[in-house]
Amino acid sequence: KAGVTQTPRYLIKTRGQQVTLSCSPISGHRSVSWYQQTPGQGLQFLFEYFSETQRNKGNFPGRFSGRQFSNSRSEMNVSTLELGDSALYLCASRPGTSGKNNEQFFGPGTRLTVL
Amino acid sequence: DAKTTQPNSMESNEEEPVHLPCNHSTISGTDYIHWYRQLPSQGPEYVIHGLTSNVNNRMASLAIAEDRKSSTLILHRATLRDAAVYYCILRDVGNAGNMLTFGGGTRLMVKP
């Protein structure tokens, strides 16, 4: 079974631009979450989607948004990029949202650099 | 979710056992203890989880203190491939969502 895939793997943008990152979860997984990882703040939760609905949201400004499609693929968008948005963006999937122990499967991430 | 405390870094020799500690003094009765690790240039990967009893799997063992205020991840024979950042995370059984609250983790260095 293929793992979580994220595209693109690397991206360079300039301040003020917007960016869209894509995540394809493991086949059969319906829950997708996004995390931001920076050297200063570590791994921080952005949001979670299940069945095309956002279920949880982290403490990030409205410039960060996401969506999920009927095939469970997810995209996240960052508008009006700032230098501080440079980070590794990680996507994680799991089968559903119920249950206490659902292991999460992470993708390799998209490395975004904002110049 | 309650907070965890881990040492910033640890060193080990290859093929020796490694004990990675985690303190979680404010753990609640419904918190599960999860461990993930992140190898260089990769996303985190699940290692093991437990509630009260010690747990073993093919990757590691998890020893949980009787009062559940601390736990230890045990790698029985460290290899160079085990060099990673190890995260101890508490997750409320009532938290049906996907959110994991990562702390700083422990960077494990394995010497040949």
PDB file of C-alpha atoms in Angstrom:
ATOM      1  CA  LYS A   1       0.000   0.000   0.000  1.00  0.00           C
ATOM      2  CA  ALA A   2       1.464   3.358  -0.993  1.00  0.00           C
ATOM      3  CA  GLY A   3       2.224   5.831   1.772  1.00  0.00           C
ATOM      4  CA  VAL A   4       1.167   9.426   2.143  1.00  0.00           C
ATOM      5  CA  THR A   5       2.391  11.504  -0.765  1.00  0.00           C
ATOM      6  CA  GLN A   6       2.916  15.226  -0.828  1.00  0.00           C
ATOM      7  CA  THR A   7       3.544  17.491  -3.768  1.00  0.00           C
ATOM      8  CA  PRO A   8       5.604  19.379  -4.493  1.00  0.00           C
ATOM      9  CA  ARG A   9       8.508  18.327  -2.294  1.00  0.00           C
ATOM     10  CA  TYR A  10      10.253  21.674  -2.552  1.00  0.00           C
ATOM     11  CA  LEU A  11       8.930  25.116  -3.335  1.00  0.00           C
ATOM     12  CA  ILE A  12      10.387  28.610  -3.431  1.00  0.00           C
ATOM     13  CA  LYS A  13       8.102  31.622  -3.341  1.00  0.00           C
ATOM     14  CA  THR A  14       8.449  35.329  -2.664  1.00  0.00           C
ATOM     15  CA  ARG A  15       6.735  37.428  -0.037  1.00  0.00           C
ATOM     16  CA  GLY A  16       3.166  38.339  -0.884  1.00  0.00           C
ATOM     17  CA  GLN A  17       2.583  35.366  -3.157  1.00  0.00           C
ATOM     18  CA  GLN A  18       0.263  32.510  -2.385  1.00  0.00           C
ATOM     19  CA  VAL A  19       0.953  28.793  -2.444  1.00  0.00           C
ATOM     20  CA  THR A  20      -1.048  25.572  -2.626  1.00  0.00           C
ATOM     21  CA  LEU A  21       0.306  22.297  -1.290  1.00  0.00           C
ATOM     22  CA  SER A  22      -1.207  18.915  -1.996  1.00  0.00           C
ATOM     23  CA  CYS A  23      -1.513  15.733   0.044  1.00  0.00           C
ATOM     24  CA  SER A  24      -2.747  12.305  -1.021  1.00  0.00           C
ATOM     25  CA  PRO A  25      -3.512  10.097   1.981  1.00  0.00           C
ATOM     26  CA  ILE A  26      -3.074   6.360   2.179  1.00  0.00           C
ATOM     27  CA  SER A  27      -5.808   4.590   0.251  1.00  0.00           C
ATOM     28  CA  GLY A  28      -8.841   4.129   2.476  1.00  0.00           C
ATOM     29  CA  HIS A  29      -7.814   6.804   4.954  1.00  0.00           C
ATOM     30  CA  ARG A  30     -10.415   9.512   5.339  1.00  0.00           C
ATOM     31  CA  SER A  31      -8.781  11.797   7.875  1.00  0.00           C
ATOM     32  CA  VAL A  32      -6.036  14.202   6.866  1.00  0.00           C
ATOM     33  CA  SER A  33      -4.151  16.607   9.099  1.00  0.00           C
ATOM     34  CA  TRP A  34      -1.582  19.261   8.340  1.00  0.00           C
ATOM     35  CA  TYR A  35       1.368  20.350  10.477  1.00  0.00           C
ATOM     36  CA  GLN A  36       3.974  23.061  10.171  1.00  0.00           C
ATOM     37  CA  GLN A  37       7.526  22.388  11.326  1.00  0.00           C
ATOM     38  CA  THR A  38      10.040  25.167  11.909  1.00  0.00           C
ATOM     39  CA  PRO A  39      13.314  25.191  13.856  1.00  0.00           C
ATOM     40  CA  GLY A  40      11.945  27.744  16.298  1.00  0.00           C
ATOM     41  CA  GLN A  41       8.426  26.455  16.959  1.00  0.00           C
ATOM     42  CA  GLY A  42       8.826  22.756  16.244  1.00  0.00           C
ATOM     43  CA  LEU A  43       5.866  20.772  14.972  1.00  0.00           C
ATOM     44  CA  GLN A  44       2.575  22.624  15.185  1.00  0.00           C
ATOM     45  CA  PHE A  45      -0.884  21.442  14.222  1.00  0.00           C
ATOM     46  CA  LEU A  46      -2.592  23.438  11.476  1.00  0.00           C
ATOM     47  CA  PHE A  47      -5.911  21.706  10.794  1.00  0.00           C
ATOM     48  CA  GLU A  48      -7.650  18.407  10.267  1.00  0.00           C
ATOM     49  CA  TYR A  49     -10.170  17.318   7.664  1.00  0.00           C
ATOM     50  CA  PHE A  50     -12.514  14.380   7.612  1.00  0.00           C
ATOM     51  CA  SER A  51     -15.120  13.709   4.941  1.00  0.00           C
ATOM     52  CA  GLU A  52     -14.483  17.102   3.357  1.00  0.00           C
ATOM     53  CA  THR A  53     -15.171  18.916   6.652  1.00  0.00           C
ATOM     54  CA  GLN A  54     -12.685  20.729   8.823  1.00  0.00           C
ATOM     55  CA  ARG A  55     -12.835  19.159  12.273  1.00  0.00           C
ATOM     56  CA  ASN A  56     -10.054  20.868  14.185  1.00  0.00           C
ATOM     57  CA  LYS A  57      -7.991  23.969  13.653  1.00  0.00           C
ATOM     58  CA  GLY A  58      -4.756  25.067  15.247  1.00  0.00           C
ATOM     59  CA  ASN A  59      -3.735  28.556  16.244  1.00  0.00           C
ATOM     60  CA  PHE A  60      -2.763  29.955  12.855  1.00  0.00           C
ATOM     61  CA  PRO A  61      -3.938  33.105  11.065  1.00  0.00           C
ATOM     62  CA  GLY A  62      -6.654  33.036   8.454  1.00  0.00           C
ATOM     63  CA  ARG A  63      -4.036  33.162   5.690  1.00  0.00           C
ATOM     64  CA  PHE A  64      -3.722  29.439   6.223  1.00  0.00           C
ATOM     65  CA  SER A  65      -6.617  27.458   4.827  1.00  0.00           C
ATOM     66  CA  GLY A  66      -7.310  24.014   3.542  1.00  0.00           C
ATOM     67  CA  ARG A  67      -9.842  21.751   1.983  1.00  0.00           C
ATOM     68  CA  GLN A  68     -10.487  18.102   1.370  1.00  0.00           C
ATOM     69  CA  PHE A  69     -11.963  16.507  -1.696  1.00  0.00           C
ATOM     70  CA  SER A  70     -14.371  13.600  -1.981  1.00  0.00           C
ATOM     71  CA  ASN A  71     -11.476  11.230  -2.695  1.00  0.00           C
ATOM     72  CA  SER A  72      -9.881  12.336   0.621  1.00  0.00           C
ATOM     73  CA  ARG A  73      -7.049  14.192  -1.075  1.00  0.00           C
ATOM     74  CA  SER A  74      -6.341  17.465   0.651  1.00  0.00           C
ATOM     75  CA  GLU A  75      -4.835  20.793  -0.204  1.00  0.00           C
ATOM     76  CA  MET A  76      -3.642  23.597   1.989  1.00  0.00           C
ATOM     77  CA  ASN A  77      -3.250  27.167   0.862  1.00  0.00           C
ATOM     78  CA  VAL A  78      -1.227  29.994   2.307  1.00  0.00           C
ATOM     79  CA  SER A  79      -1.983  33.460   1.006  1.00  0.00           C
ATOM     80  CA  THR A  80       0.116  36.611   1.256  1.00  0.00           C
ATOM     81  CA  LEU A  81       3.239  34.689   2.161  1.00  0.00           C
ATOM     82  CA  GLU A  82       5.550  36.024   4.851  1.00  0.00           C
ATOM     83  CA  LEU A  83       9.184  35.151   5.492  1.00  0.00           C
ATOM     84  CA  GLY A  84       8.115  33.339   8.658  1.00  0.00           C
ATOM     85  CA  ASP A  85       6.025  30.911   6.635  1.00  0.00           C
ATOM     86  CA  SER A  86       9.212  29.199   5.508  1.00  0.00           C
ATOM     87  CA  ALA A  87       8.851  25.733   6.944  1.00  0.00           C
ATOM     88  CA  LEU A  88       8.371  22.044   6.331  1.00  0.00           C
ATOM     89  CA  TYR A  89       4.673  21.355   5.873  1.00  0.00           C
ATOM     90  CA  LEU A  90       3.684  17.834   6.817  1.00  0.00           C
ATOM     91  CA  CYS A  91       0.527  15.957   6.043  1.00  0.00           C
ATOM     92  CA  ALA A  92      -0.683  12.983   8.072  1.00  0.00           C
ATOM     93  CA  SER A  93      -3.503  10.557   7.419  1.00  0.00           C
ATOM     94  CA  ARG A  94      -5.359   7.922   9.387  1.00  0.00           C
ATOM     95  CA  PRO A  95      -8.351   5.723   8.682  1.00  0.00           C
ATOM     96  CA  GLY A  96     -10.955   7.719  10.587  1.00  0.00           C
ATOM     97  CA  THR A  97     -11.471   9.935  13.544  1.00  0.00           C
ATOM     98  CA  SER A  98     -12.965   7.529  16.023  1.00  0.00           C
ATOM     99  CA  GLY A  99     -10.874   5.481  18.358  1.00  0.00           C
ATOM    100  CA  LYS A 100      -8.233   6.398  20.798  1.00  0.00           C
ATOM    101  CA  ASN A 101      -5.158   4.899  19.301  1.00  0.00           C
ATOM    102  CA  ASN A 102      -5.294   5.586  15.639  1.00  0.00           C
ATOM    103  CA  GLU A 103      -1.752   5.666  14.402  1.00  0.00           C
ATOM    104  CA  GLN A 104      -1.043   8.593  12.143  1.00  0.00           C
ATOM    105  CA  PHE A 105       0.958   8.175   8.985  1.00  0.00           C
ATOM    106  CA  PHE A 106       3.026  11.145   7.908  1.00  0.00           C
ATOM    107  CA  GLY A 107       4.172  12.098   4.462  1.00  0.00           C
ATOM    108  CA  PRO A 108       7.697  13.333   3.676  1.00  0.00           C
ATOM    109  CA  GLY A 109       6.598  16.968   3.716  1.00  0.00           C
ATOM    110  CA  THR A 110       6.850  19.951   1.420  1.00  0.00           C
ATOM    111  CA  ARG A 111       9.750  22.285   2.108  1.00  0.00           C
ATOM    112  CA  LEU A 112       8.548  25.851   1.474  1.00  0.00           C
ATOM    113  CA  THR A 113      11.061  28.675   1.294  1.00  0.00           C
ATOM    114  CA  VAL A 114       9.788  32.250   1.191  1.00  0.00           C
ATOM    115  CA  LEU A 115      12.253  34.859  -0.080  1.00  0.00           C
TER     116      LEU A 115
ATOM    117  CA  ASP B   1      -3.639  17.494  26.146  1.00  0.00           C
ATOM    118  CA  ALA B   2      -1.261  17.357  29.098  1.00  0.00           C
ATOM    119  CA  LYS B   3       2.368  18.340  28.724  1.00  0.00           C
ATOM    120  CA  THR B   4       5.426  16.095  28.512  1.00  0.00           C
ATOM    121  CA  THR B   5       9.065  16.765  29.419  1.00  0.00           C
ATOM    122  CA  GLN B   6      11.963  15.051  27.669  1.00  0.00           C
ATOM    123  CA  PRO B   7      15.732  15.569  27.689  1.00  0.00           C
ATOM    124  CA  ASN B   8      16.908  17.582  24.710  1.00  0.00           C
ATOM    125  CA  SER B   9      19.440  15.001  23.589  1.00  0.00           C
ATOM    126  CA  MET B  10      20.926  11.626  24.398  1.00  0.00           C
ATOM    127  CA  GLU B  11      23.819   9.574  23.080  1.00  0.00           C
ATOM    128  CA  SER B  12      24.117   5.862  22.696  1.00  0.00           C
ATOM    129  CA  ASN B  13      26.562   3.367  21.315  1.00  0.00           C
ATOM    130  CA  GLU B  14      25.506   1.141  18.482  1.00  0.00           C
ATOM    131  CA  GLU B  15      24.068  -2.235  19.512  1.00  0.00           C
ATOM    132  CA  GLU B  16      23.526  -1.100  23.098  1.00  0.00           C
ATOM    133  CA  PRO B  17      20.113  -0.595  24.712  1.00  0.00           C
ATOM    134  CA  VAL B  18      18.717   2.927  24.916  1.00  0.00           C
ATOM    135  CA  HIS B  19      16.269   4.200  27.498  1.00  0.00           C
ATOM    136  CA  LEU B  20      14.498   7.425  26.528  1.00  0.00           C
ATOM    137  CA  PRO B  21      12.630   8.987  29.466  1.00  0.00           C
ATOM    138  CA  CYS B  22       9.498  11.088  29.423  1.00  0.00           C
ATOM    139  CA  ASN B  23       7.859  12.864  32.341  1.00  0.00           C
ATOM    140  CA  HIS B  24       4.148  13.600  32.264  1.00  0.00           C
ATOM    141  CA  SER B  25       3.192  14.443  35.825  1.00  0.00           C
ATOM    142  CA  THR B  26      -0.147  16.018  34.842  1.00  0.00           C
ATOM    143  CA  ILE B  27      -1.349  13.003  32.872  1.00  0.00           C
ATOM    144  CA  SER B  28      -5.045  12.271  33.210  1.00  0.00           C
ATOM    145  CA  GLY B  29      -6.682   8.876  33.455  1.00  0.00           C
ATOM    146  CA  THR B  30      -7.831   9.024  29.850  1.00  0.00           C
ATOM    147  CA  ASP B  31      -4.481  10.022  28.331  1.00  0.00           C
ATOM    148  CA  TYR B  32      -2.688   7.496  26.176  1.00  0.00           C
ATOM    149  CA  ILE B  33       1.100   7.755  25.897  1.00  0.00           C
ATOM    150  CA  HIS B  34       2.284   7.805  22.291  1.00  0.00           C
ATOM    151  CA  TRP B  35       5.810   7.834  20.907  1.00  0.00           C
ATOM    152  CA  TYR B  36       6.733   9.001  17.447  1.00  0.00           C
ATOM    153  CA  ARG B  37      10.165   9.493  15.947  1.00  0.00           C
ATOM    154  CA  GLN B  38      11.415  11.621  13.114  1.00  0.00           C
ATOM    155  CA  LEU B  39      14.382  10.463  11.114  1.00  0.00           C
ATOM    156  CA  PRO B  40      16.429  13.108   9.302  1.00  0.00           C
ATOM    157  CA  SER B  41      14.633  14.567   6.293  1.00  0.00           C
ATOM    158  CA  GLN B  42      11.501  12.507   6.910  1.00  0.00           C
ATOM    159  CA  GLY B  43       8.088  12.979   8.449  1.00  0.00           C
ATOM    160  CA  PRO B  44       7.425  11.560  11.916  1.00  0.00           C
ATOM    161  CA  GLU B  45       6.620   7.876  12.213  1.00  0.00           C
ATOM    162  CA  TYR B  46       4.660   6.055  14.882  1.00  0.00           C
ATOM    163  CA  VAL B  47       6.698   3.945  17.281  1.00  0.00           C
ATOM    164  CA  ILE B  48       4.465   2.672  20.067  1.00  0.00           C
ATOM    165  CA  HIS B  49       1.679   3.644  22.451  1.00  0.00           C
ATOM    166  CA  GLY B  50       0.243   2.481  25.767  1.00  0.00           C
ATOM    167  CA  LEU B  51      -2.136   3.326  28.587  1.00  0.00           C
ATOM    168  CA  THR B  52      -1.108   1.545  31.780  1.00  0.00           C
ATOM    169  CA  SER B  53       0.653  -1.715  31.015  1.00  0.00           C
ATOM    170  CA  ASN B  54       4.064  -2.097  29.466  1.00  0.00           C
ATOM    171  CA  VAL B  55       3.929  -2.652  25.720  1.00  0.00           C
ATOM    172  CA  ASN B  56       6.226  -4.327  23.227  1.00  0.00           C
ATOM    173  CA  ASN B  57       6.321  -4.266  19.459  1.00  0.00           C
ATOM    174  CA  ARG B  58       8.867  -4.966  16.771  1.00  0.00           C
ATOM    175  CA  MET B  59      10.391  -1.512  17.076  1.00  0.00           C
ATOM    176  CA  ALA B  60      10.567  -0.875  20.802  1.00  0.00           C
ATOM    177  CA  SER B  61       9.197  -1.397  24.290  1.00  0.00           C
ATOM    178  CA  LEU B  62       7.291   1.095  26.389  1.00  0.00           C
ATOM    179  CA  ALA B  63       7.627   0.948  30.151  1.00  0.00           C
ATOM    180  CA  ILE B  64       5.002   2.952  32.042  1.00  0.00           C
ATOM    181  CA  ALA B  65       5.435   3.855  35.705  1.00  0.00           C
ATOM    182  CA  GLU B  66       2.819   2.558  38.083  1.00  0.00           C
ATOM    183  CA  ASP B  67       1.551   6.080  38.812  1.00  0.00           C
ATOM    184  CA  ARG B  68       1.721   6.869  35.058  1.00  0.00           C
ATOM    185  CA  LYS B  69       3.594  10.106  35.711  1.00  0.00           C
ATOM    186  CA  SER B  70       6.517   8.938  33.631  1.00  0.00           C
ATOM    187  CA  SER B  71       7.355   6.464  30.919  1.00  0.00           C
ATOM    188  CA  THR B  72      10.427   5.133  29.151  1.00  0.00           C
ATOM    189  CA  LEU B  73      10.862   4.146  25.543  1.00  0.00           C
ATOM    190  CA  ILE B  74      13.339   1.300  25.255  1.00  0.00           C
ATOM    191  CA  LEU B  75      15.263   0.481  22.096  1.00  0.00           C
ATOM    192  CA  HIS B  76      16.799  -2.880  22.826  1.00  0.00           C
ATOM    193  CA  ARG B  77      19.746  -2.623  20.434  1.00  0.00           C
ATOM    194  CA  ALA B  78      20.339   0.782  18.938  1.00  0.00           C
ATOM    195  CA  THR B  79      21.410   0.936  15.326  1.00  0.00           C
ATOM    196  CA  LEU B  80      22.667   3.902  13.329  1.00  0.00           C
ATOM    197  CA  ARG B  81      19.257   4.005  11.697  1.00  0.00           C
ATOM    198  CA  ASP B  82      17.667   4.765  15.084  1.00  0.00           C
ATOM    199  CA  ALA B  83      19.306   8.201  15.173  1.00  0.00           C
ATOM    200  CA  ALA B  84      16.276  10.491  15.206  1.00  0.00           C
ATOM    201  CA  VAL B  85      14.225  12.885  17.288  1.00  0.00           C
ATOM    202  CA  TYR B  86      11.881  10.948  19.572  1.00  0.00           C
ATOM    203  CA  TYR B  87       8.632  12.578  20.658  1.00  0.00           C
ATOM    204  CA  CYS B  88       6.571  11.539  23.664  1.00  0.00           C
ATOM    205  CA  ILE B  89       2.959  12.686  23.269  1.00  0.00           C
ATOM    206  CA  LEU B  90      -0.116  12.372  25.461  1.00  0.00           C
ATOM    207  CA  ARG B  91      -3.396  11.877  23.696  1.00  0.00           C
ATOM    208  CA  ASP B  92      -6.769  11.960  25.420  1.00  0.00           C
ATOM    209  CA  VAL B  93      -8.913   8.955  24.562  1.00  0.00           C
ATOM    210  CA  GLY B  94     -11.776  11.396  24.212  1.00  0.00           C
ATOM    211  CA  ASN B  95      -9.867  13.309  21.582  1.00  0.00           C
ATOM    212  CA  ALA B  96     -11.250  11.757  18.459  1.00  0.00           C
ATOM    213  CA  GLY B  97      -9.455  14.290  16.366  1.00  0.00           C
ATOM    214  CA  ASN B  98      -6.152  13.935  14.661  1.00  0.00           C
ATOM    215  CA  MET B  99      -4.299  16.633  16.556  1.00  0.00           C
ATOM    216  CA  LEU B 100      -0.979  15.641  18.065  1.00  0.00           C
ATOM    217  CA  THR B 101       0.740  18.136  20.329  1.00  0.00           C
ATOM    218  CA  PHE B 102       4.465  17.712  19.788  1.00  0.00           C
ATOM    219  CA  GLY B 103       6.994  18.945  22.316  1.00  0.00           C
ATOM    220  CA  GLY B 104      10.670  19.432  21.675  1.00  0.00           C
ATOM    221  CA  GLY B 105      11.493  15.729  21.721  1.00  0.00           C
ATOM    222  CA  THR B 106      14.810  14.013  22.435  1.00  0.00           C
ATOM    223  CA  ARG B 107      17.468  13.946  19.757  1.00  0.00           C
ATOM    224  CA  LEU B 108      19.105  10.528  19.914  1.00  0.00           C
ATOM    225  CA  MET B 109      22.615  10.232  18.548  1.00  0.00           C
ATOM    226  CA  VAL B 110      23.989   6.747  17.947  1.00  0.00           C
ATOM    227  CA  LYS B 111      27.744   6.282  17.801  1.00  0.00           C
ATOM    228  CA  PRO B 112      29.266   3.434  15.819  1.00  0.00           C
TER     229      PRO B 112
END
